[in-house]
Short mmCIF file of N, CA, C and O in Angstrom, two decimals:
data_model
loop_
_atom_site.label_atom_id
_atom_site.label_comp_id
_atom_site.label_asym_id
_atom_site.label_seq_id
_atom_site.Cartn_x
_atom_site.Cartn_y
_atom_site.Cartn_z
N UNK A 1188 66.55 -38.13 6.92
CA UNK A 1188 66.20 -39.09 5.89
C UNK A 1188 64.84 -38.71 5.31
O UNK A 1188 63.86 -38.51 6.03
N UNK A 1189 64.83 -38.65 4.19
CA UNK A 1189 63.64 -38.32 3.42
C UNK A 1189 62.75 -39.53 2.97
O UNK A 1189 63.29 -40.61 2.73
N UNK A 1190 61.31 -39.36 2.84
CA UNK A 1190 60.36 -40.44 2.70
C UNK A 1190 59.58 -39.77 1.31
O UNK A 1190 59.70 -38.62 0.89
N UNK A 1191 58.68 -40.96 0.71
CA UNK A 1191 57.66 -40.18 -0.38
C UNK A 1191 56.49 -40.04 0.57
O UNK A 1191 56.01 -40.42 1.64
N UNK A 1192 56.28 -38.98 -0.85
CA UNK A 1192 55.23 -38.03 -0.01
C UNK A 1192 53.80 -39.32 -0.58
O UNK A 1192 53.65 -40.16 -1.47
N UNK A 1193 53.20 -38.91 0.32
CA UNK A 1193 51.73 -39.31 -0.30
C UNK A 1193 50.51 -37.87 -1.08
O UNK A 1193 50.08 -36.86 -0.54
N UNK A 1194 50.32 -38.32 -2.27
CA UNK A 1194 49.50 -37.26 -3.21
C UNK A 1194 48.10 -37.45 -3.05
O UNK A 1194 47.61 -38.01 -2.07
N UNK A 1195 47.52 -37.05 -3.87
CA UNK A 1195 46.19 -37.51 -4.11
C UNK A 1195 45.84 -36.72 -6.12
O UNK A 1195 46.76 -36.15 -6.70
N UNK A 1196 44.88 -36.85 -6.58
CA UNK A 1196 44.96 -36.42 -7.49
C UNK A 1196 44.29 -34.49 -7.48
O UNK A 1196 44.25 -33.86 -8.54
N UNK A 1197 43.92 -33.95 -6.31
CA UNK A 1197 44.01 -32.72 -6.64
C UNK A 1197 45.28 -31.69 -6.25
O UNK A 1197 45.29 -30.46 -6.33
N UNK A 1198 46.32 -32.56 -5.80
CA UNK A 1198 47.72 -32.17 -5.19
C UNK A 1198 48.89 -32.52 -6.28
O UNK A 1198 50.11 -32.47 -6.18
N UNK A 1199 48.17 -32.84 -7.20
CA UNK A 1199 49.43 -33.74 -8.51
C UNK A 1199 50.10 -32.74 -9.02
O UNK A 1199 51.32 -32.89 -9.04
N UNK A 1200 49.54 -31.43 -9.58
CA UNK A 1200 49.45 -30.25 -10.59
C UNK A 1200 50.71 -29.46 -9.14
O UNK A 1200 51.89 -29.28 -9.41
N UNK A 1201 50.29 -29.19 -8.11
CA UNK A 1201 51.24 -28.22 -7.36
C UNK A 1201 52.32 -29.43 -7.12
O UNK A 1201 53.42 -29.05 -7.51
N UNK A 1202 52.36 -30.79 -6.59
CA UNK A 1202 53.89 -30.95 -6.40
C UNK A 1202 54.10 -31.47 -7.35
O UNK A 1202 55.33 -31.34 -7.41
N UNK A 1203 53.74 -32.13 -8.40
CA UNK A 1203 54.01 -32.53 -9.15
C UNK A 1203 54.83 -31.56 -10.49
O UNK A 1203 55.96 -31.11 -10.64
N UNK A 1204 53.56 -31.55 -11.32
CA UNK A 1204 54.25 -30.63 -12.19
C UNK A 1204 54.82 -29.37 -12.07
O UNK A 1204 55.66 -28.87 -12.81
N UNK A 1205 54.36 -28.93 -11.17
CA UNK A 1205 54.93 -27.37 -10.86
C UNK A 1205 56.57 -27.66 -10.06
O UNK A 1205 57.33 -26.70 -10.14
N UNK A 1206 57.02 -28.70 -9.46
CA UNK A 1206 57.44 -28.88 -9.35
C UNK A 1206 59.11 -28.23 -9.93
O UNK A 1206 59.46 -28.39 -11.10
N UNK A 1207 60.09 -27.43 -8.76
CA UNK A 1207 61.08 -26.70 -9.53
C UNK A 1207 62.70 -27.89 -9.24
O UNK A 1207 63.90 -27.65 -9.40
N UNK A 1208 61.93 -29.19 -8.74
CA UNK A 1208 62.91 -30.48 -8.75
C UNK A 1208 61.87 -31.62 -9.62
O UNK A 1208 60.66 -31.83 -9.73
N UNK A 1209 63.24 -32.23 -10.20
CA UNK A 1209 62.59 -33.63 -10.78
C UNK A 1209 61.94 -34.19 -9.81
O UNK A 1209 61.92 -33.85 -8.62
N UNK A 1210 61.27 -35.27 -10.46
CA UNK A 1210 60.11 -35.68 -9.55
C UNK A 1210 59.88 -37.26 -9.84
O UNK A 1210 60.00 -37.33 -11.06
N UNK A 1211 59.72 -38.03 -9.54
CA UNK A 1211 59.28 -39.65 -9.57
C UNK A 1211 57.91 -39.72 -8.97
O UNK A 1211 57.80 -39.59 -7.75
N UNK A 1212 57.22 -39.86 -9.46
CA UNK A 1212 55.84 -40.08 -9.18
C UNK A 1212 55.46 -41.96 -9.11
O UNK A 1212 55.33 -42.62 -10.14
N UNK A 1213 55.38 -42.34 -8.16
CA UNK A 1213 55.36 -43.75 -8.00
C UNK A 1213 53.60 -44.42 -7.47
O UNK A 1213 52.99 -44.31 -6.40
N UNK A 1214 53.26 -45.08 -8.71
CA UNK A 1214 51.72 -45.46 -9.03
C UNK A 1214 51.72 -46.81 -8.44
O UNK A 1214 52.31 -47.73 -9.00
N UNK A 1215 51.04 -46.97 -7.26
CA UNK A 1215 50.71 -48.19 -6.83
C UNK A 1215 49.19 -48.34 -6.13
O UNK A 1215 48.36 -47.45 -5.94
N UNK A 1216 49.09 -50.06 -5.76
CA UNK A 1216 47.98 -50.42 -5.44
C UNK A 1216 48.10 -51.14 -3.97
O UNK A 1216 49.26 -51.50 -3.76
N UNK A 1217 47.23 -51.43 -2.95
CA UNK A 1217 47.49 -51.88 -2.17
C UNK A 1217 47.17 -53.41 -2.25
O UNK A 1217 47.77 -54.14 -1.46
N UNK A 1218 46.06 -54.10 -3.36
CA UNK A 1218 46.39 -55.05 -3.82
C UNK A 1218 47.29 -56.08 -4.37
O UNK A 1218 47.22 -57.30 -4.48
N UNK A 1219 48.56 -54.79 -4.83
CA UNK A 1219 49.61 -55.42 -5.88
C UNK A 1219 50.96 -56.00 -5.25
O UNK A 1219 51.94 -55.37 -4.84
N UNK A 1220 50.75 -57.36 -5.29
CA UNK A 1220 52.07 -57.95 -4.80
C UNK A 1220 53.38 -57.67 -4.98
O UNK A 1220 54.28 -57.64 -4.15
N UNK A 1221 53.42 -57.34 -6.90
CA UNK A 1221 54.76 -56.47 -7.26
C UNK A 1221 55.05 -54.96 -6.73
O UNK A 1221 56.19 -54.49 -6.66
N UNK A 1222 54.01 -54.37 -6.40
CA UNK A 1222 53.98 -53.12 -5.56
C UNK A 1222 54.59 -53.29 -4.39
O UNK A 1222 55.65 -52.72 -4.12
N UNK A 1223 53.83 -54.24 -3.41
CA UNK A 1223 54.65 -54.54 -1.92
C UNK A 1223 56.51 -54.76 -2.24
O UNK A 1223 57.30 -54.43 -1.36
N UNK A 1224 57.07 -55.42 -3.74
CA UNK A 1224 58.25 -55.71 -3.72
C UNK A 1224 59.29 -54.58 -3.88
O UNK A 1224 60.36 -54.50 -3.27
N UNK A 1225 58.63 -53.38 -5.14
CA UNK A 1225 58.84 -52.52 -5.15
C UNK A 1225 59.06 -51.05 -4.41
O UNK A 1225 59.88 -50.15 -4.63
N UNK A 1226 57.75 -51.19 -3.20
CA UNK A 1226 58.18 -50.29 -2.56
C UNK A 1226 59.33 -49.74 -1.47
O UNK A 1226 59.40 -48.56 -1.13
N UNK A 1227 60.42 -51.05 -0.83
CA UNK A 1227 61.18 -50.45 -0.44
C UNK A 1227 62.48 -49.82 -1.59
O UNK A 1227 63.32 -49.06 -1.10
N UNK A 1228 62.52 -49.98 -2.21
CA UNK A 1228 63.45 -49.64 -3.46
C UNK A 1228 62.69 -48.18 -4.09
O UNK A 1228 63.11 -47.40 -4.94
N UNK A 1229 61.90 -48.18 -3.59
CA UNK A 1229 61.17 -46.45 -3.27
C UNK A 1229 61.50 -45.40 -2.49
O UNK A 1229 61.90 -44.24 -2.60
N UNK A 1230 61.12 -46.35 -1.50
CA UNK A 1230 61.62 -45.76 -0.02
C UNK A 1230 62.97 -45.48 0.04
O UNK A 1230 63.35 -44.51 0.69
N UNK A 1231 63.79 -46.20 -0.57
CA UNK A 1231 65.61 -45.85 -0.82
C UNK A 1231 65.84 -45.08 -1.89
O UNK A 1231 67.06 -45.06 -2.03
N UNK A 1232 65.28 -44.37 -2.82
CA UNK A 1232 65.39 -43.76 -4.00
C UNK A 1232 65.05 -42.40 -3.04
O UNK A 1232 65.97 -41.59 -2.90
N UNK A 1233 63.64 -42.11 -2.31
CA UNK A 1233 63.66 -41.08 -2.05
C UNK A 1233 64.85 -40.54 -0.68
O UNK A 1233 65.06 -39.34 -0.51
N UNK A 1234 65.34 -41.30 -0.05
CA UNK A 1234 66.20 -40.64 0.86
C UNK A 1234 67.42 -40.99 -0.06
O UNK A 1234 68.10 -39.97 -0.18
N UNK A 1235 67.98 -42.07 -0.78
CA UNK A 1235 69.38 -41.22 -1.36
C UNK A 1235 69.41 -40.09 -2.30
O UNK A 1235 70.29 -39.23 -2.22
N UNK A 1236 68.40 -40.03 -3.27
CA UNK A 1236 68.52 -38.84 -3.89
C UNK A 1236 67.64 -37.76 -3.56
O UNK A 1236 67.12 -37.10 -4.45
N UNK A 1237 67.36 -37.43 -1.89
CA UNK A 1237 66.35 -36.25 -1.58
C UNK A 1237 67.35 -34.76 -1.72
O UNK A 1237 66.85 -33.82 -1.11
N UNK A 1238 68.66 -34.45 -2.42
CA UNK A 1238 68.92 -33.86 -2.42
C UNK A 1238 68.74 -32.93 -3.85
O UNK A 1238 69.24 -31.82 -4.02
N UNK A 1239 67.88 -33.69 -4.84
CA UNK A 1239 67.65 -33.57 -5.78
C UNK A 1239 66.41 -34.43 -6.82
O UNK A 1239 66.40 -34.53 -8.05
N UNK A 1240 65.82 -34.75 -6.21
CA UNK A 1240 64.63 -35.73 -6.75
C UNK A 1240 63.64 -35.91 -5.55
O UNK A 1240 63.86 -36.52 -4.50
N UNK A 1241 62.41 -35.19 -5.98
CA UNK A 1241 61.00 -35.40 -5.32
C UNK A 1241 60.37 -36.33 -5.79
O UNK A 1241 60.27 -36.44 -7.01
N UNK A 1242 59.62 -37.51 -4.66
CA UNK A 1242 59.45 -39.15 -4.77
C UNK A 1242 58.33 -38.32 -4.24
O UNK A 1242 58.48 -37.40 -3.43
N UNK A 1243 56.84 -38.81 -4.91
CA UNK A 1243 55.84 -39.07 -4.81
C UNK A 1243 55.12 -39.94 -4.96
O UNK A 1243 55.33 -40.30 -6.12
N UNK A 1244 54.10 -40.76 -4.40
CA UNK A 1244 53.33 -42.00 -4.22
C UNK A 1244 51.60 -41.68 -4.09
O UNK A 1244 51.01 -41.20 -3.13
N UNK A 1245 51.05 -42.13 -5.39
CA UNK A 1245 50.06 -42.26 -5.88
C UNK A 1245 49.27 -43.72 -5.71
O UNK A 1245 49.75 -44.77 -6.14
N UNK A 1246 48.02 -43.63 -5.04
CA UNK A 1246 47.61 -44.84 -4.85
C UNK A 1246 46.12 -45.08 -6.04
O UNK A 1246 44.98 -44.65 -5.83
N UNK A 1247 46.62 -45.96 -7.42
CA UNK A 1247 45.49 -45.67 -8.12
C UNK A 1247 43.80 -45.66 -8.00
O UNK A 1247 42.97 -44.91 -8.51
N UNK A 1248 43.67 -46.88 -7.06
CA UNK A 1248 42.53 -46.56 -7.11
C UNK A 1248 41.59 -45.77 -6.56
O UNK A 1248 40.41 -45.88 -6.89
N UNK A 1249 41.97 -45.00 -5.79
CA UNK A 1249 41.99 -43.66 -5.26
C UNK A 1249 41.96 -42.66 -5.54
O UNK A 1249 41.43 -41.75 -4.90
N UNK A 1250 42.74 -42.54 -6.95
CA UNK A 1250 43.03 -41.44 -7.70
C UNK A 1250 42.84 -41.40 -9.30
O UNK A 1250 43.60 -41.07 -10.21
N UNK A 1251 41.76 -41.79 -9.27
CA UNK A 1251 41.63 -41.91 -11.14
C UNK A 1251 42.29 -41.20 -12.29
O UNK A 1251 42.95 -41.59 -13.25
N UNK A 1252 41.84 -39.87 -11.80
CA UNK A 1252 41.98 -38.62 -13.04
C UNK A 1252 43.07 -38.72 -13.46
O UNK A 1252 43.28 -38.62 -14.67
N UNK A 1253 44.35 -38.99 -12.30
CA UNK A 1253 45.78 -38.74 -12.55
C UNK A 1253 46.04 -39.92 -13.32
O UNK A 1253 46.58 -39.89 -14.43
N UNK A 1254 45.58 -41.11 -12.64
CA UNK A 1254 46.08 -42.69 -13.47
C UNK A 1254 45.67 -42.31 -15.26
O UNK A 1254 46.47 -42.43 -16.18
N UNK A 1255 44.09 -41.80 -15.39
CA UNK A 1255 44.11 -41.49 -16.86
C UNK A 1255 44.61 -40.52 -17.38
O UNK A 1255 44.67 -40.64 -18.60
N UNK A 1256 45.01 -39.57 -16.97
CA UNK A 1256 45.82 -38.86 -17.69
C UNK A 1256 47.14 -39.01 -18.03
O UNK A 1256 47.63 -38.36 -18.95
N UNK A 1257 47.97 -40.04 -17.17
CA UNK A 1257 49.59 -40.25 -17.55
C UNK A 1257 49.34 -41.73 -17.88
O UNK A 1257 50.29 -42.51 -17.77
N UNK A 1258 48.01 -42.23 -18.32
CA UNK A 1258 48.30 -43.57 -19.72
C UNK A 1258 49.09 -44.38 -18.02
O UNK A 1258 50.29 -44.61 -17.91
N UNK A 1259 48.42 -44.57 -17.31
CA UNK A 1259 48.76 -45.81 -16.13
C UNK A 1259 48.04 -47.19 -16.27
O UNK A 1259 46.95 -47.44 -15.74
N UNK A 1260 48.58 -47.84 -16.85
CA UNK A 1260 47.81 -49.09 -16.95
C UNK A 1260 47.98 -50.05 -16.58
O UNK A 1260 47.31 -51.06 -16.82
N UNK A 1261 49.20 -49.94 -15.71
CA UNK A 1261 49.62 -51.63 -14.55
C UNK A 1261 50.51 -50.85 -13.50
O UNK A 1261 51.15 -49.82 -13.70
N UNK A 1262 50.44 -51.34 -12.75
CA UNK A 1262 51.02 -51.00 -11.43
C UNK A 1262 51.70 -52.09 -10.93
O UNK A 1262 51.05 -53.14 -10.94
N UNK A 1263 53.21 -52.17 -10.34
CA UNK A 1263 53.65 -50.36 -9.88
C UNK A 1263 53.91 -49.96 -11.15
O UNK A 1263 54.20 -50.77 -12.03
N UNK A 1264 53.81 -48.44 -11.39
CA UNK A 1264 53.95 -47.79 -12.34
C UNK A 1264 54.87 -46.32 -12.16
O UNK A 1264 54.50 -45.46 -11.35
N UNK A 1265 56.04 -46.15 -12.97
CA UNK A 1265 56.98 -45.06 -12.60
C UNK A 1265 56.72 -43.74 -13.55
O UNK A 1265 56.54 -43.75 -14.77
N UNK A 1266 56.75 -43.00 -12.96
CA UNK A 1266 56.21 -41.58 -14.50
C UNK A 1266 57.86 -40.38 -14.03
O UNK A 1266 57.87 -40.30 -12.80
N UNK A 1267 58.82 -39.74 -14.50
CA UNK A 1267 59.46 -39.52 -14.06
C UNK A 1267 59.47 -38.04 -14.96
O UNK A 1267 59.52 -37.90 -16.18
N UNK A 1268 59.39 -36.83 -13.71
CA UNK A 1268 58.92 -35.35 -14.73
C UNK A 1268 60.13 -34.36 -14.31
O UNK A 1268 60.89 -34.76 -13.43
N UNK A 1269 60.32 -33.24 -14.82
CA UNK A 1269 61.20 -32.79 -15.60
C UNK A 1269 60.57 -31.49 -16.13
O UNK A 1269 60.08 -31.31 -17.24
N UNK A 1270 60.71 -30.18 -14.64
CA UNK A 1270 60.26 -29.05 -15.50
C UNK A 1270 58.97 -29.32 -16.03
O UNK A 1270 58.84 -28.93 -17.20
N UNK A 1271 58.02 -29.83 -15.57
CA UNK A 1271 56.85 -30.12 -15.42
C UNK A 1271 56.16 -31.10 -16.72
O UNK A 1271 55.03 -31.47 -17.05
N UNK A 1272 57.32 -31.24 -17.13
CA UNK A 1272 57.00 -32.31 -18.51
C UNK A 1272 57.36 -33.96 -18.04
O UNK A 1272 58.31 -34.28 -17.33
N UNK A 1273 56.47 -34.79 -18.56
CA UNK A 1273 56.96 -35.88 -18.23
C UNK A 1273 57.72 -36.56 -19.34
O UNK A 1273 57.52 -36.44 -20.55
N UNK A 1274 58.65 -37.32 -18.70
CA UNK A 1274 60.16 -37.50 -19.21
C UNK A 1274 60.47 -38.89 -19.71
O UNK A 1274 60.78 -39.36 -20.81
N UNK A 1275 60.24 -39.43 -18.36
CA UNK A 1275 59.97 -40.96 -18.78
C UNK A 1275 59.04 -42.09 -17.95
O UNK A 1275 58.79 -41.86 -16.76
N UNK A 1276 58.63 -43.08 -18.46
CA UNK A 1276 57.59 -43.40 -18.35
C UNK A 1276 58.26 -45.35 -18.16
O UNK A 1276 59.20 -45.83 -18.79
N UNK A 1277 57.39 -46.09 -17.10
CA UNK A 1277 57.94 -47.54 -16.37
C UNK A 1277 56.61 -48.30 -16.18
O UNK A 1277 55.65 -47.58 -15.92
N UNK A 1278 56.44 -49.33 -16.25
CA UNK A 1278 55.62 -49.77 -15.27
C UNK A 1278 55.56 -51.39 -15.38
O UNK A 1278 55.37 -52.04 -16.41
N UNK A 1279 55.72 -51.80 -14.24
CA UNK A 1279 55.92 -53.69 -13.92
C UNK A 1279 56.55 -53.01 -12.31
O UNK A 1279 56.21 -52.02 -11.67
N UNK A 1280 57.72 -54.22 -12.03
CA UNK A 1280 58.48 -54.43 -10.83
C UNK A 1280 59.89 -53.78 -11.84
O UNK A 1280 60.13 -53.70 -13.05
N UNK A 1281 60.69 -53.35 -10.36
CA UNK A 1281 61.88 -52.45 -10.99
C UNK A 1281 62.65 -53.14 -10.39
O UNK A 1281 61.93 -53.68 -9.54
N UNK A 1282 64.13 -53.65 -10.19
CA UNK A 1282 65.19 -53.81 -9.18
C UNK A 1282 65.50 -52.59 -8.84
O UNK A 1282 65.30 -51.62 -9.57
N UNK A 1283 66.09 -52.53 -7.52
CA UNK A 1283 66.75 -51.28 -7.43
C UNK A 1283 67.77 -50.97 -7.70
O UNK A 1283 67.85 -49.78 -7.41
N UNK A 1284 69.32 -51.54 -8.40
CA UNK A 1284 69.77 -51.20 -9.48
C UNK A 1284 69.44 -50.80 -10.59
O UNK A 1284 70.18 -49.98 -11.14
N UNK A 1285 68.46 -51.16 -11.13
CA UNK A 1285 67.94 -50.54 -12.18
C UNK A 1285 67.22 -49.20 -12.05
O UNK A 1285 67.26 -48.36 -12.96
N UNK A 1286 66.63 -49.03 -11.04
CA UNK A 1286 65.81 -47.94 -10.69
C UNK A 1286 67.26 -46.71 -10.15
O UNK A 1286 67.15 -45.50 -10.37
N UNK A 1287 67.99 -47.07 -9.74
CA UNK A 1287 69.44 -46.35 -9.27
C UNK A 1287 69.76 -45.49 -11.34
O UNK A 1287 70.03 -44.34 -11.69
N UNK A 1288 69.57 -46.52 -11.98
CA UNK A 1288 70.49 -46.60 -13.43
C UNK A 1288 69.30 -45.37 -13.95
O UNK A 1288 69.58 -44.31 -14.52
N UNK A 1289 67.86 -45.88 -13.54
CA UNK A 1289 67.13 -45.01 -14.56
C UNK A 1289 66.99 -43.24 -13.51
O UNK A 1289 66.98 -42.10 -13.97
N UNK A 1290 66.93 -43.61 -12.26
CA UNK A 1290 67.00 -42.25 -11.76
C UNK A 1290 68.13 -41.31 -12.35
O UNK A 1290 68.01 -40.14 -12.70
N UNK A 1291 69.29 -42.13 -12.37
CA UNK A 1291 70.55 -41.31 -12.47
C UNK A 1291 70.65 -40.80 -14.07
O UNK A 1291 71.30 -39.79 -14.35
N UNK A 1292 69.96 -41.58 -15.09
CA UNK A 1292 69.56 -40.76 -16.44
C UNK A 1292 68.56 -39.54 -16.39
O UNK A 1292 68.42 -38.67 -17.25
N UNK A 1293 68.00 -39.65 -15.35
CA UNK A 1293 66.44 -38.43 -15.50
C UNK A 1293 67.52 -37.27 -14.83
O UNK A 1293 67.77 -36.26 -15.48
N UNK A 1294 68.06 -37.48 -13.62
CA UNK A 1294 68.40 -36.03 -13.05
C UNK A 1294 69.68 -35.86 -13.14
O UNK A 1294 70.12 -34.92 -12.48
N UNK A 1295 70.76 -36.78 -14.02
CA UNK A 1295 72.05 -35.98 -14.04
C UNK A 1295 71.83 -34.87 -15.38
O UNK A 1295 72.72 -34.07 -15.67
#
């Protein structure tokens, strides 16, 4: 069973974008109540689709450079990349049906 990884912002550029699998980059706070709701529906994104989608977990305030550079402005926040381009872009509380609906648009 696969878990997200934990990043930091000088590790973003190698798993992130360089990245030769899609990738979910998942922006949270340890303050954020919608974060605590969100994250097991994280935790299940990265082990059903670890056969094809790298789940990464970014903790913003921790990590500035990255939050300003991908326009993060509420948390939880989803950035979803693609051949090192970012693809699509989330941020509030997700269901995990919905998060099932939007994974399965980024990597089929």
């Amino acid at each position: 069973m696969s878990s997200p990884v934990t990043i930091t912002d000088s590790q973003f550029e190698a798993e992130v974008v360089q990245s030769e699998t899609p990738v979910l980059a998942y922006f949270w706070a340890t303050w954020c109540g919608p974060c605590r709701l969100v994250s097991p529906s994280i935790d299940w994104a990265a082990a059903e689709y670890a056969d094809r989608l790298k789940v990464v977990k970014l903790e913003v305030d921790a990590n500035p450079d990255t939050v300003k550079e991908y326009k993060v402005e509420g948390v939880p926040a989803l950035r979803f990349f693609k051949n090192g381009q970012l693809v699509e872009s989330r941020e509030g509380a997700i269901t995990k049906p919905k998060l099932g609906e939007l994974i399965d648009s980024v990597v089929s």
